[in-house]
Short mmCIF file of C-alpha atoms in Angstrom, two decimals:
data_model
loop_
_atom_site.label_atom_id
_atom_site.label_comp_id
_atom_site.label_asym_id
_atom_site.label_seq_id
_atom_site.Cartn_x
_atom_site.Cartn_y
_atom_site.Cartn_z
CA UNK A 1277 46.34 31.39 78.94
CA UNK A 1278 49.94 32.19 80.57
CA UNK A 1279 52.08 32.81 77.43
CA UNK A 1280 54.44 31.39 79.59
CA UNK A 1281 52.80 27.88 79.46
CA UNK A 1282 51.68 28.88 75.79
CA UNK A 1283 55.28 29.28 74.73
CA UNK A 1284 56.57 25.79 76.81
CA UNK A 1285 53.87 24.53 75.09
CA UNK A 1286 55.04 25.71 71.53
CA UNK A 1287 58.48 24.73 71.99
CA UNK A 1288 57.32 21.17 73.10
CA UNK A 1289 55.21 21.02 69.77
CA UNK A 1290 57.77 22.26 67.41
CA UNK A 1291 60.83 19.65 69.23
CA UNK A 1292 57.12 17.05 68.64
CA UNK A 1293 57.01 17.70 64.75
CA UNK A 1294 60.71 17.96 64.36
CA UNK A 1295 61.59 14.42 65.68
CA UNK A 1296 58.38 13.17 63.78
CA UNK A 1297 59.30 14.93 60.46
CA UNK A 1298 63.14 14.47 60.84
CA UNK A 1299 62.60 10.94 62.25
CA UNK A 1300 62.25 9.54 58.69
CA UNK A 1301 64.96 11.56 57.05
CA UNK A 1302 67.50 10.55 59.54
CA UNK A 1303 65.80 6.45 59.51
CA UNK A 1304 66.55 6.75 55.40
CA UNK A 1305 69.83 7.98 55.64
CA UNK A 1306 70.84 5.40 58.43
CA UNK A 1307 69.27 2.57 56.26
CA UNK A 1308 70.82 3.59 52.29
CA UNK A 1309 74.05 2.09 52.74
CA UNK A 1310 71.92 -1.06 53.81
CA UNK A 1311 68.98 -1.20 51.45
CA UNK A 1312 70.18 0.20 48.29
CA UNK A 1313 72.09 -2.56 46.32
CA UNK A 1314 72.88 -0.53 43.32
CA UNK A 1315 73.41 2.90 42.70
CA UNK A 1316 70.15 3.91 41.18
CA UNK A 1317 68.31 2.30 44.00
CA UNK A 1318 70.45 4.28 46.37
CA UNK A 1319 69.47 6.82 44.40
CA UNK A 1320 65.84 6.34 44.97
CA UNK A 1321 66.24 6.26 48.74
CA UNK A 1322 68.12 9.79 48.38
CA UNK A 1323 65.36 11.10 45.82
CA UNK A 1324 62.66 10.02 48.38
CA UNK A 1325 63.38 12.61 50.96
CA UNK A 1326 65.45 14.80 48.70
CA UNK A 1327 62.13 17.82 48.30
CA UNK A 1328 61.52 17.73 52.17
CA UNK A 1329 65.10 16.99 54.76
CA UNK A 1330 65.62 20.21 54.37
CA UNK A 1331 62.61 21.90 55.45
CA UNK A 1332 62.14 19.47 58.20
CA UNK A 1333 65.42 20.40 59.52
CA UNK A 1334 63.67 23.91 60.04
CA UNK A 1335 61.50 22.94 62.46
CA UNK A 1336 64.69 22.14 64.50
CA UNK A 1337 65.76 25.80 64.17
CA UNK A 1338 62.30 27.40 64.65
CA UNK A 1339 62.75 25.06 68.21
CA UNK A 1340 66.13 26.22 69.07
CA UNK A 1341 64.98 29.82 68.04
CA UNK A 1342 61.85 29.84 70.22
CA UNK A 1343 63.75 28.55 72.82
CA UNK A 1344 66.10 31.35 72.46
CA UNK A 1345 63.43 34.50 72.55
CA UNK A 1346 61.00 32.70 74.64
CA UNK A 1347 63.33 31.17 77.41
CA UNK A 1348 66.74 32.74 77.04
CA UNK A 1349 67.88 31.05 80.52
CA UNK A 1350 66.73 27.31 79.52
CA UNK A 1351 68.56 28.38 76.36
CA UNK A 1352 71.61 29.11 78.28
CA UNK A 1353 71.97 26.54 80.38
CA UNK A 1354 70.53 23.42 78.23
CA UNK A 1355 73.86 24.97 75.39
CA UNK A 1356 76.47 25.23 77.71
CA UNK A 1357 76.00 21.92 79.47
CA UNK A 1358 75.34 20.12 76.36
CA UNK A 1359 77.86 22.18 74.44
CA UNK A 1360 79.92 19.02 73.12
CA UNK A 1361 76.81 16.69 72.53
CA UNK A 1362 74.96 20.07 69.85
CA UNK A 1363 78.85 20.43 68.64
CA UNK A 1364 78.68 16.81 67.62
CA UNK A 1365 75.05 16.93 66.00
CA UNK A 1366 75.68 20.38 64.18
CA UNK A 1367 79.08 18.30 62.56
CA UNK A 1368 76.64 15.45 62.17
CA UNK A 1369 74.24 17.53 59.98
CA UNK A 1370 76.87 19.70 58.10
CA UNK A 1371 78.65 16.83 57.06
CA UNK A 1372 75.03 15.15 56.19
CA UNK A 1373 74.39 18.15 53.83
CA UNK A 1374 77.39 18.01 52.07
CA UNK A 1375 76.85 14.35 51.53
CA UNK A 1376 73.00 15.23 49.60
CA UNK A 1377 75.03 18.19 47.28
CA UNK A 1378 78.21 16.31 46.37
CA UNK A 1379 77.26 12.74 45.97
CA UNK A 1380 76.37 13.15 42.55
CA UNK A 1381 79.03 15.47 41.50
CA UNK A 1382 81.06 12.48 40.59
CA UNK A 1383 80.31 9.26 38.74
CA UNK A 1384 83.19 7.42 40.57
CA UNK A 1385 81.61 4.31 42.98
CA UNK A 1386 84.53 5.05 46.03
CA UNK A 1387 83.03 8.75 46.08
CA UNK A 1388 79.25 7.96 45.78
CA UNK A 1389 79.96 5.45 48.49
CA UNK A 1390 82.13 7.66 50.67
CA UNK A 1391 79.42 10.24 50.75
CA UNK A 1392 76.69 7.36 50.97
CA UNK A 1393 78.31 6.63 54.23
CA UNK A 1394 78.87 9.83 55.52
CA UNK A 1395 74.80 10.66 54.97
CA UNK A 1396 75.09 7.51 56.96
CA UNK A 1397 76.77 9.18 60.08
CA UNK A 1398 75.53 12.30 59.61
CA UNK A 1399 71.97 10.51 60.32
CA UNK A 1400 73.34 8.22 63.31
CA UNK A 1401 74.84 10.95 65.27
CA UNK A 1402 71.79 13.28 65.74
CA UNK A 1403 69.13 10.06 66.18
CA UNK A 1404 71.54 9.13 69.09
CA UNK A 1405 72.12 12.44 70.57
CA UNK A 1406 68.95 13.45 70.71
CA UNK A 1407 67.96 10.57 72.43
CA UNK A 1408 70.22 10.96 75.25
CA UNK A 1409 69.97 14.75 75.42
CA UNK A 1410 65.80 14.29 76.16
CA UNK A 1411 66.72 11.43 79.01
CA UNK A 1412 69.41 14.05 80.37
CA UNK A 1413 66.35 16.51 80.44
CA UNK A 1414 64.10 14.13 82.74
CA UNK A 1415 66.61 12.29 84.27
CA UNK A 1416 68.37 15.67 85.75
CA UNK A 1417 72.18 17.12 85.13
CA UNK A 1418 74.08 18.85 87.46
CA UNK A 1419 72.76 22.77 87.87
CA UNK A 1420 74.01 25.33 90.54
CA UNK A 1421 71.66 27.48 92.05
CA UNK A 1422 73.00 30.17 89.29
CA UNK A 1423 71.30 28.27 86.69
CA UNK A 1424 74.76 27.06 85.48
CA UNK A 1425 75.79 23.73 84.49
CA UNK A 1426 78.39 22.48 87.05
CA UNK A 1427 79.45 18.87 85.09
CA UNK A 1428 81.38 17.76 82.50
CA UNK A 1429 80.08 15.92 79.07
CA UNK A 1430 80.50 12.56 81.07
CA UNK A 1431 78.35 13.55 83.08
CA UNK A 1432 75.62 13.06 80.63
CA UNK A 1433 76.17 9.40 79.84
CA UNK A 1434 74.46 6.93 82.03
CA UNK A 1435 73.27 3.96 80.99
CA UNK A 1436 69.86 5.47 81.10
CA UNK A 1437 70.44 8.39 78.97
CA UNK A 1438 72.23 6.01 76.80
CA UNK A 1439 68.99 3.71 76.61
CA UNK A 1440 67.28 7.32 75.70
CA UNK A 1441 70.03 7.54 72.91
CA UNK A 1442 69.46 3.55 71.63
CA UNK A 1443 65.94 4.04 71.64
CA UNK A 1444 65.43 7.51 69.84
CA UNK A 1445 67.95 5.90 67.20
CA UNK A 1446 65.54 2.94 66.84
CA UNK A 1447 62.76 4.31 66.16
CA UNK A 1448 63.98 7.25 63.89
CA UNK A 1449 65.07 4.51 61.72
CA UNK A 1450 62.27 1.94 61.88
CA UNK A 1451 59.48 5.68 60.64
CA UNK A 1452 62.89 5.85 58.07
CA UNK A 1453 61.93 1.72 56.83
CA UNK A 1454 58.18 2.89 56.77
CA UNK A 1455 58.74 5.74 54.77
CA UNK A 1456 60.97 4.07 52.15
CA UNK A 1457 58.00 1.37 52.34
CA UNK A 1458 55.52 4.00 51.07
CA UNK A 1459 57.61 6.08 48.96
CA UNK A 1460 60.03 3.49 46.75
CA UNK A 1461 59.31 0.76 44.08
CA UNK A 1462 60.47 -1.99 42.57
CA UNK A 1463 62.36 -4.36 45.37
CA UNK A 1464 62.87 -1.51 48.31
CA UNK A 1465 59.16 -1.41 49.77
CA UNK A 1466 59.99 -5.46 50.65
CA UNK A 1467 63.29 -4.88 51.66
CA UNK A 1468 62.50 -1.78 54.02
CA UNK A 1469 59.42 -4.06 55.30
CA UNK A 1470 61.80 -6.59 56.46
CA UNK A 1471 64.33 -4.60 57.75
CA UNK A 1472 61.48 -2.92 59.64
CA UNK A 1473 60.10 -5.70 61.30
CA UNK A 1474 63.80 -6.57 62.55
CA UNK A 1475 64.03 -3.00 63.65
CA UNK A 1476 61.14 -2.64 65.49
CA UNK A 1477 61.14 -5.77 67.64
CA UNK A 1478 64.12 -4.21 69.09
CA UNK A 1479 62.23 -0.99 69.59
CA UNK A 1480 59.45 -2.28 71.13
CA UNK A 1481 62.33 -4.29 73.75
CA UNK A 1482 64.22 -0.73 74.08
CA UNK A 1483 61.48 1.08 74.56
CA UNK A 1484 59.63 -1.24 77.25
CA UNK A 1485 63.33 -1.04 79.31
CA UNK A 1486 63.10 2.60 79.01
CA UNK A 1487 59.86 3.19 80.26
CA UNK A 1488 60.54 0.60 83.07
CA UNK A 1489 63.91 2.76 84.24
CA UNK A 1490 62.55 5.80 83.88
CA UNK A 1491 60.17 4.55 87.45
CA UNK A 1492 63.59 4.36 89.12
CA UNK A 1493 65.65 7.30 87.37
CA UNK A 1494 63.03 9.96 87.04
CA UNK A 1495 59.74 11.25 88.39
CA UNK A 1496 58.14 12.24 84.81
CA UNK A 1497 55.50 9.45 85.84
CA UNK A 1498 54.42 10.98 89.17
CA UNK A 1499 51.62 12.26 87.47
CA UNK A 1500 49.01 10.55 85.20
CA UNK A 1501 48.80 12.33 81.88
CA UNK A 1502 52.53 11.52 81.33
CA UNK A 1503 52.35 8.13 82.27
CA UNK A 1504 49.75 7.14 80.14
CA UNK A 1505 50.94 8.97 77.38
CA UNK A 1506 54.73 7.31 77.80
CA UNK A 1507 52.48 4.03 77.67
CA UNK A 1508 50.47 4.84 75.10
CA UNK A 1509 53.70 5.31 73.11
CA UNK A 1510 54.57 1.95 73.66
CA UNK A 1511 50.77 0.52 72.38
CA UNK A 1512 51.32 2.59 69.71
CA UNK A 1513 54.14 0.93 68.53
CA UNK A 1514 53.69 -2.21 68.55
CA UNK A 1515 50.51 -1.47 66.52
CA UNK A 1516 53.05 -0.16 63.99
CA UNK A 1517 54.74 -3.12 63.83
CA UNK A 1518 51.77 -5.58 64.01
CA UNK A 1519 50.34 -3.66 60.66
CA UNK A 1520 53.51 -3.38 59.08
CA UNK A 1521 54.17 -7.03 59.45
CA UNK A 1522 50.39 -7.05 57.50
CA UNK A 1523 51.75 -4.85 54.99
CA UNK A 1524 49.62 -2.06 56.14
CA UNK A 1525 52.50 1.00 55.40
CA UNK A 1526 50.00 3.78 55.54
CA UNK A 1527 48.84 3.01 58.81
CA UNK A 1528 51.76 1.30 60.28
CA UNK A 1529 54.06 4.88 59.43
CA UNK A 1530 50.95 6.99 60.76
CA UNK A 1531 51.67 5.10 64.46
CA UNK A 1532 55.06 4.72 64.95
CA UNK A 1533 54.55 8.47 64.06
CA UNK A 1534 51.97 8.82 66.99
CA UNK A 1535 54.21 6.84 68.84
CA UNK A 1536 57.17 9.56 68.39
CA UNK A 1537 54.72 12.33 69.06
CA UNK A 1538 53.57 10.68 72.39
CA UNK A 1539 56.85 9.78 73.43
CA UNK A 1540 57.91 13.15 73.07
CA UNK A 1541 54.40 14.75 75.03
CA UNK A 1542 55.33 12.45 77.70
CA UNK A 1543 58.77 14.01 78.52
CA UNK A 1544 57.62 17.57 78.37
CA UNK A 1545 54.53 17.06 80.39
CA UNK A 1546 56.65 15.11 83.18
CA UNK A 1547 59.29 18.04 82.99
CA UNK A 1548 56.34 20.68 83.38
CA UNK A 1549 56.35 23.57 85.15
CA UNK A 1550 60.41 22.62 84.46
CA UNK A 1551 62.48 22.90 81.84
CA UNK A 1552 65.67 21.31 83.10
CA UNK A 1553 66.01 18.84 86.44
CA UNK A 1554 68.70 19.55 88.80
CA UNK A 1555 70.81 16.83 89.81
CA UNK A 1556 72.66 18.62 92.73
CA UNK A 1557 69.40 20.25 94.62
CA UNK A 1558 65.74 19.67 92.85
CA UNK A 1559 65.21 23.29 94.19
CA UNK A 1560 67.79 24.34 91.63
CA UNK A 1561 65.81 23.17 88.74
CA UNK A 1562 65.12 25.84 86.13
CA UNK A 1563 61.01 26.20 85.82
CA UNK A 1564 59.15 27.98 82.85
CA UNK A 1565 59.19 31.24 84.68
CA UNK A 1566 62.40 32.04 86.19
CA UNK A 1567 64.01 30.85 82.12
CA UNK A 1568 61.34 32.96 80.65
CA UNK A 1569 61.48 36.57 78.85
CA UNK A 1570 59.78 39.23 79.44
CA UNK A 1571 55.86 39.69 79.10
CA UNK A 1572 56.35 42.01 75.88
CA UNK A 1573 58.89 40.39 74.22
CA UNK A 1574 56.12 36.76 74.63
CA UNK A 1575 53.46 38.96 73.30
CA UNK A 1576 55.18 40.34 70.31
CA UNK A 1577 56.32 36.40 69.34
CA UNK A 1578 53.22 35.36 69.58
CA UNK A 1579 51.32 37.51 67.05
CA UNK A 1580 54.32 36.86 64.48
CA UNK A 1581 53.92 33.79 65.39
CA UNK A 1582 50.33 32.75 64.69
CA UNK A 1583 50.85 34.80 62.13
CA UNK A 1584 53.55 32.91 60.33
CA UNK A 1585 53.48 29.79 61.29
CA UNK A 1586 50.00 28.86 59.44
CA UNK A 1587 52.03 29.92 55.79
CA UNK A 1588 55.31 27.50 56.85
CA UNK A 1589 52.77 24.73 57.46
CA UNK A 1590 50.38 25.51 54.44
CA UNK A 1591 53.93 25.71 52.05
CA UNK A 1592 55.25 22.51 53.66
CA UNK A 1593 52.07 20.68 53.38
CA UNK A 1594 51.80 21.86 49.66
CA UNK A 1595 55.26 20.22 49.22
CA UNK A 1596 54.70 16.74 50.31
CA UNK A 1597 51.32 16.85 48.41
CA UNK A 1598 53.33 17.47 45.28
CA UNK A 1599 56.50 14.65 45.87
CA UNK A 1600 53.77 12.18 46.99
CA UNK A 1601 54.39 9.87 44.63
CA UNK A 1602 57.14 6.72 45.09
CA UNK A 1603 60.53 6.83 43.63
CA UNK A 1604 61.47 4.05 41.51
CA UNK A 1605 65.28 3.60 39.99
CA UNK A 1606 63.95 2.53 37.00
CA UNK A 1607 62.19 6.20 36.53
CA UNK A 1608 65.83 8.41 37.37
CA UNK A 1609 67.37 9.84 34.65
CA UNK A 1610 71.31 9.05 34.54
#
């Protein structure tokens, strides 16, 4: 194979288990202020994705960082035009870090629940952003024929790449309500479940209106894989939500995960051979192979690659094997 197409390929699978993995973290945090009605159940929710947010979050980086070495131009580009939107999400996470470390440093209930809210935002920001920076990717931005974004950070709202943002955020926190479903006791699993079912009927509605725009605003479903994965998406949800509403977590947080991982095949195999659609001239759109490095430096990431890669995923696997069991406030010490 091309290791051009091998490394488009990579990056789309890594940005694929990022929102997938980092889907529920952000859902929980979005949902504590919401769902936890004392401090040791907001506790719980924090203790139930407390051993993996942070290596999730590296799957983000190992994206950014293969997009880097692998396509240095998409890199480029895709930072400067969306400089403000990545400002806002790297604030977003640092404060949402912060919030995990200093929550518990003091027993006061104003500073549990100012960080309780700022885990809160921190979780928001990114589910939105990312949302409307993958409908900016499809939909097109304005690129010169020097590969340079030529608009302002207005020029990335529409109210399709705002839809993009509503609906990312929607479903990040309905996998957050499944999660919590599996992975709490006591009271939360029903709660979550009903704030799920809430939750997703909206999805399912945002989702639907995005697929229907994205006929008039893009041309990801010009060819056939894409489409029927975009649609499958959609199945695939409300599958989720017709099994959660059967109190079928298991299965119900395995499809809204598929639907995620879909969703997210769809937009890269409708922006294939591209990485970014030009607004001003579609000849101006960056492809896979004018953003690309060179031959050798491809080769030499992909054998540290396959190398490495296998040992992240064996330790992180490892990790949720050991934290599998649910959090209950009852259990926390205090």
């Amino acid at each position: 194979m091309d290791l051009t197409v091998l490394w488009f390929i990579l990056v789309a699978v890594l940005f694929a288990g990022f929102f997938f993995l980092e889907g529920f973290d952000y859902g929980v945090g979005i949902l504590l202020p919401f769902l936890g009605k004392s401090d040791g159940e907001r506790r719980a929710i924090i203790n139930s994705i407390g051993p993996f947010w942070d290596g999730n979050e590296v799957w983000m980086l190992t994206a950014g960082g293969a997009m880097f070495a692998a396509f240095p131009h998409w890199y480029a580009t895709l930072f400067s035009g969306f400089y403000l939107a990545l400002f806002l999400i790297l604030v977003a996470l640092i404060l949402r870090g912060v919030a995990f470390e200093f929550r518990s440093k003091d027993e006061r209930r104003t500073w549990r629940n100012f960080w309780d809210w700022m885990l809160f935002l921190g979780s928001l920001l990114p589910a939105l952003l990312w949302g409307v920076a993958m409908a900016n990717l499809i939909r097109g931005v304005p690129i010169d024929a020097r590969m340079q974004y030529a608009g302002s950070f207005f020029d990335l709202l529409s109210p399709y790449t705002l839809l993009g943002g509503l609906t990312s955020l929607l479903l990040f926190t309905l996998q957050g309500a499944l999660f919590l479903a599996l992975k709490t006791g006591d009271e939360l699993p029903q709660r979550a479940r009903q704030a799920g079912l809430k939750i997703g009927t909206g999805t399912v509605a945002a989702l639907l209106l995005l697929l229907i725009m994205s006929y008039r605003e893009t041309d990801i479903f010009t060819r056939m894989v894409p489409g029927i994965a975009a649609w499958g998406a959609l199945v695939a949800l409300l599958l989720a939500w017709w099994l959660l509403s059967s109190r079928s977590y298991g299965g119900a947080f395995i499809l809204n995960g598929l639907a995620i991982l879909l969703g997210t095949a769809a937009l890269f195999g409708g922006l294939f051979p591209r990485v970014m659609v030009s607004s001003l001239n579609p000849q101006w759109s960056l492809t896979i192979y004018q953003a690309s490095s060179s031959p050798y430096t491809l080769k030499v990431m992909t054998i540290v690659a396959f190398t490495l890669v296998p040992v992240v995923l064996l330790y992180q696997g490892w990790t949720y094997w050991v934290f599998r069991q649910r959090v209950k406030a009852r259990d926390l010490e205090y």
